Tab-separated table of C-alpha atoms in Angstrom:
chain	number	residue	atom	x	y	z
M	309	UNK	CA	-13.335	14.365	-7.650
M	310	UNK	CA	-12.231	10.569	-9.455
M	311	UNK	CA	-12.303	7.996	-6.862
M	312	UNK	CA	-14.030	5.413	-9.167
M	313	UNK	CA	-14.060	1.779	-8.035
M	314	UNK	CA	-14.860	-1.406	-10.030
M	315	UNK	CA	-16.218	-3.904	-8.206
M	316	UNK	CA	-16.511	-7.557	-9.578
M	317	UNK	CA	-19.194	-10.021	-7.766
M	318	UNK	CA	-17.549	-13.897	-8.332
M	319	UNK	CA	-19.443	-15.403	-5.302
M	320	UNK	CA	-21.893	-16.669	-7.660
M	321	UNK	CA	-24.742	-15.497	-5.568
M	322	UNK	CA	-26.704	-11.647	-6.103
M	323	UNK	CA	-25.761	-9.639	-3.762
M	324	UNK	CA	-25.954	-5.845	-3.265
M	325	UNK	CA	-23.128	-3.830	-3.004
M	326	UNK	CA	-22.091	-0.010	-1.250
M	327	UNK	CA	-19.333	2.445	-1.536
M	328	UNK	CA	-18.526	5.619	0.025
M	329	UNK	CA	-14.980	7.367	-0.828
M	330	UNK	CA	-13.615	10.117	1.563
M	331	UNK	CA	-10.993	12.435	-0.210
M	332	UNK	CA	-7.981	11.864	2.681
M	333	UNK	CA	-6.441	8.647	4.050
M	334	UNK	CA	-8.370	8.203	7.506
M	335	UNK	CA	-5.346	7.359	9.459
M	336	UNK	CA	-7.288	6.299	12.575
M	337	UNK	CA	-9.670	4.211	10.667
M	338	UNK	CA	-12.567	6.747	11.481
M	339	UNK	CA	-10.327	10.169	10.942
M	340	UNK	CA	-7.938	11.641	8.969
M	341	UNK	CA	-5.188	12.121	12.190
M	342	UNK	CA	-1.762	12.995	10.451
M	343	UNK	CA	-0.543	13.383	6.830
M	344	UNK	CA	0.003	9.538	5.802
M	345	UNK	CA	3.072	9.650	2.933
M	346	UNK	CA	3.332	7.968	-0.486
M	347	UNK	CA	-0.480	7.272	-0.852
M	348	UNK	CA	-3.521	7.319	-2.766
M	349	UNK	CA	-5.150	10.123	-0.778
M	350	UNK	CA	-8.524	8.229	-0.563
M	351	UNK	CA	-10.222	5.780	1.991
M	352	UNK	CA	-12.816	3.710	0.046
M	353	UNK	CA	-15.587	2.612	2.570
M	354	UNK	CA	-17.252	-0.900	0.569
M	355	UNK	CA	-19.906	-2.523	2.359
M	356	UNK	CA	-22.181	-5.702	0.802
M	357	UNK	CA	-25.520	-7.621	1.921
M	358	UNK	CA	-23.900	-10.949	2.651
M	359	UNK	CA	-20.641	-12.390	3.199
M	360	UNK	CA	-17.794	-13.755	0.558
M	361	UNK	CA	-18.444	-17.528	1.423
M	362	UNK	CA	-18.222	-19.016	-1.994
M	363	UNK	CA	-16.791	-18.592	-5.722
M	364	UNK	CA	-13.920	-16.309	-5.804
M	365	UNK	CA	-15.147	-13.596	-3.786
M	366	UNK	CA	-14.547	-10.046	-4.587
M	367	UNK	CA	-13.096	-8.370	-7.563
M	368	UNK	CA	-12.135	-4.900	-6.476
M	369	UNK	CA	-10.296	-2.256	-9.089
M	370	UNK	CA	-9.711	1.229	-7.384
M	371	UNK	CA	-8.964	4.055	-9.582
M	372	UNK	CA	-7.235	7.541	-9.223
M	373	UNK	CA	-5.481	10.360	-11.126
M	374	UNK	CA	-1.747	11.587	-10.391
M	375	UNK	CA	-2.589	14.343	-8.550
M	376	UNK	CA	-4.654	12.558	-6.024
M	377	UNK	CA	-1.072	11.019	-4.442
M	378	UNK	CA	0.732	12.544	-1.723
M	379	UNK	CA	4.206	11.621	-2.246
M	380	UNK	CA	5.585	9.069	-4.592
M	381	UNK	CA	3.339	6.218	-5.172
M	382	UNK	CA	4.847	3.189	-6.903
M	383	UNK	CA	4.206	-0.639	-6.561
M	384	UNK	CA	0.883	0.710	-4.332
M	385	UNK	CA	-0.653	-2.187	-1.938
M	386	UNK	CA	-4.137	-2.795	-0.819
M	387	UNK	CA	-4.363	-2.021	2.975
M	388	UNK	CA	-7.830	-3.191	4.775
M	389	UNK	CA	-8.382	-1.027	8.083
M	390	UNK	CA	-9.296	-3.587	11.363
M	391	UNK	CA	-10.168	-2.169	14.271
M	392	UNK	CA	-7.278	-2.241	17.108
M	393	UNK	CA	-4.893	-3.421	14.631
M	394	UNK	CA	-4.959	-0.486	12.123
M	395	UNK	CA	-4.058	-0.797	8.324
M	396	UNK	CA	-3.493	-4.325	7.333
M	397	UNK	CA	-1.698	-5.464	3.581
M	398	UNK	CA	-3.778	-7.481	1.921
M	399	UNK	CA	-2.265	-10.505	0.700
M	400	UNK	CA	-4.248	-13.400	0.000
M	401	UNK	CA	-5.953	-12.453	-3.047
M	402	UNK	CA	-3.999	-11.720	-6.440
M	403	UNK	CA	-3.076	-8.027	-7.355
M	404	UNK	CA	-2.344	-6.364	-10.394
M	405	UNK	CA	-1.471	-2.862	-11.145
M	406	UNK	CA	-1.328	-0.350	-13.829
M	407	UNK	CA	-0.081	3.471	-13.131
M	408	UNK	CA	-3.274	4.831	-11.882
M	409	UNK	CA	-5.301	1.071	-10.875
M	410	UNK	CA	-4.812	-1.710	-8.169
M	411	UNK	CA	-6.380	-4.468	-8.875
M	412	UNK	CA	-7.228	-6.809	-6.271
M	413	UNK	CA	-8.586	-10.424	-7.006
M	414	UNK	CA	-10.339	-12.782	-4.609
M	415	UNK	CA	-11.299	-10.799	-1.699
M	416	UNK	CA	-12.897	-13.136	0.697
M	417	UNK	CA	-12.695	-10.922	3.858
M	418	UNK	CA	-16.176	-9.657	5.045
M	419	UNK	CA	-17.297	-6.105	3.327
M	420	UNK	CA	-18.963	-4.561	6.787
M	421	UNK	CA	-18.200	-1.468	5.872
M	422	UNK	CA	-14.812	-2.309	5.311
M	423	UNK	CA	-12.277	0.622	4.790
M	424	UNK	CA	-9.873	0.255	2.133
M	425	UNK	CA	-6.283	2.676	1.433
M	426	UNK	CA	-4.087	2.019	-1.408
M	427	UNK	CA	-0.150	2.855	-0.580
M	428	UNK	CA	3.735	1.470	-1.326
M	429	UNK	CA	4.473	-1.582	0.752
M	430	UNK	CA	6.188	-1.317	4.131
M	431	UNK	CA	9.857	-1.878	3.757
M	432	UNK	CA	11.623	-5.368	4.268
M	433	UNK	CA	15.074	-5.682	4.799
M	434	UNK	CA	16.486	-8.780	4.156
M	435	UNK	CA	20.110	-8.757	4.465
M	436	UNK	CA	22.634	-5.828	3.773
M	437	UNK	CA	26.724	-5.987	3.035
M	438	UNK	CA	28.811	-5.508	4.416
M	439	UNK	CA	27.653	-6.228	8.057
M	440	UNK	CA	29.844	-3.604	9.750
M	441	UNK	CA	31.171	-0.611	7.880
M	442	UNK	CA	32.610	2.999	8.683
M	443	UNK	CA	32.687	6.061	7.322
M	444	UNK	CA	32.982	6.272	3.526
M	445	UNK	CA	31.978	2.585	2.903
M	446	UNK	CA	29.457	1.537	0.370
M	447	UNK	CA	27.030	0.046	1.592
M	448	UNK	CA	23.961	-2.498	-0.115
M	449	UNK	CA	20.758	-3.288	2.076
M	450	UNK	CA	18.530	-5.721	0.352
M	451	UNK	CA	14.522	-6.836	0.623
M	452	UNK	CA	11.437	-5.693	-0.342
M	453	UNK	CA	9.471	-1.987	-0.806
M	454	UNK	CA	12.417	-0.087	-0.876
M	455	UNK	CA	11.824	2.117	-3.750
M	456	UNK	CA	10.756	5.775	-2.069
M	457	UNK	CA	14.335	5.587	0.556
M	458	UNK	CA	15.418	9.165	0.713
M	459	UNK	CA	17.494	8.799	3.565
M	460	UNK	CA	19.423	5.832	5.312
M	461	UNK	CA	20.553	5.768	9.454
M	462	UNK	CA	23.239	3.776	10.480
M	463	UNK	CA	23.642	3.578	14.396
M	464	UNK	CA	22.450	7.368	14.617
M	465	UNK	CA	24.683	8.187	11.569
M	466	UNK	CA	23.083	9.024	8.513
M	467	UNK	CA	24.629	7.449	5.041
M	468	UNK	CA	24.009	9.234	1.524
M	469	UNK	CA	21.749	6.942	-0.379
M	470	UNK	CA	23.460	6.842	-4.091
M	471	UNK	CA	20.742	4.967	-5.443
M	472	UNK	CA	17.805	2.941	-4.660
M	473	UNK	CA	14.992	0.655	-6.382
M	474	UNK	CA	12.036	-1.371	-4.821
M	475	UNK	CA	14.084	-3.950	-4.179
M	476	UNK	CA	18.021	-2.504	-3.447
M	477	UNK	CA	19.483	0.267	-2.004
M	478	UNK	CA	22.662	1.292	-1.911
M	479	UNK	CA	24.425	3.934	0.469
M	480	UNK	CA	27.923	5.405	1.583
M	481	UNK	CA	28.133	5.369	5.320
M	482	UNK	CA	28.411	9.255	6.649
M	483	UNK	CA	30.935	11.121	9.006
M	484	UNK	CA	31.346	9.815	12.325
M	485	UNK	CA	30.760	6.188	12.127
M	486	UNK	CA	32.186	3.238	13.217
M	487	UNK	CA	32.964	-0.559	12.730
């Protein structure tokens, strides 16, 4: 299996470093639980000597190959698993991507055996027009990790999504609806 990951030390002090990679998204934190959609099907388990207290922190790269993705994976985040929250977005470092790398720059969270996912960000709607529509309308909802929409429910009615991008989708309101 290719579940390669590049880590890059800029605390400016040695340290020793540990990975373990588990070939499913563990859902739970410690086990796999139910199919997770539009991810890197991997949980990367990194674990180093000492905290990141100085520098830069952590330089992580995680690698993978198209067919280790269940579902469409575009624009994929770096989640960090805490215990009784579940997966968090990480989002004070920097990240860059390529179509099979995620880059994430100046980690400064501990690495106790931290668990680490890669997946699309969770949708955020912004605003949508117009604000009350029927059936047959066109409809344009707005915000951020919107790319994978397949489907669209308004008030228990569902609308046909004519197209859709990460940040823009737009819709014609189904049968039965109302103003």
């Amino acid at each position: 299996t290719y579940n390669p990951v590049t880590i890059t030390n800029n605390t400016g002090a040695d340290d020793t470093y540990s990975v373990a990679v588990v070939d499913t998204v563990l859902s739970t934190g410690t086990t796999g639980g139910s199919p997770v959609p539009n991810v890197v099907k991997r949980t990367w388990t990194i674990n180093k000597s000492t905290a990141n207290t100085a520098g830069t922190g952590t330089a992580l790269t995680f690698k993978w190959k198209p067919t280790d993705t269940t579902g469409l994976v575009t624009n994929p985040v770096l989640y960090a698993y805490v215990a009784g929250t579940g997966w968090v977005a990480q989002t004070a470092g920097t990240i860059t991507r390529t179509d099979s790398t995620v880059t994430y720059t100046r980690y400064m969270g501990a690495l106790t055996n931290t668990q680490f996912m890669l997946a699309n960000p969770v949708p955020v709607i912004t605003s949508f027009t117009p604000t009350s529509a029927g059936s047959g309308v066109t409809i344009t909802i707005n915000g951020t990790g919107l790319s994978n929409a397949s489907a669209v429910t308004l008030g228990g009615v569902t609308a046909v999504v004519v197209s859709n991008t990460a940040t823009q989708i737009t819709a014609v309101v189904g049968a039965g609806a109302s103003r």
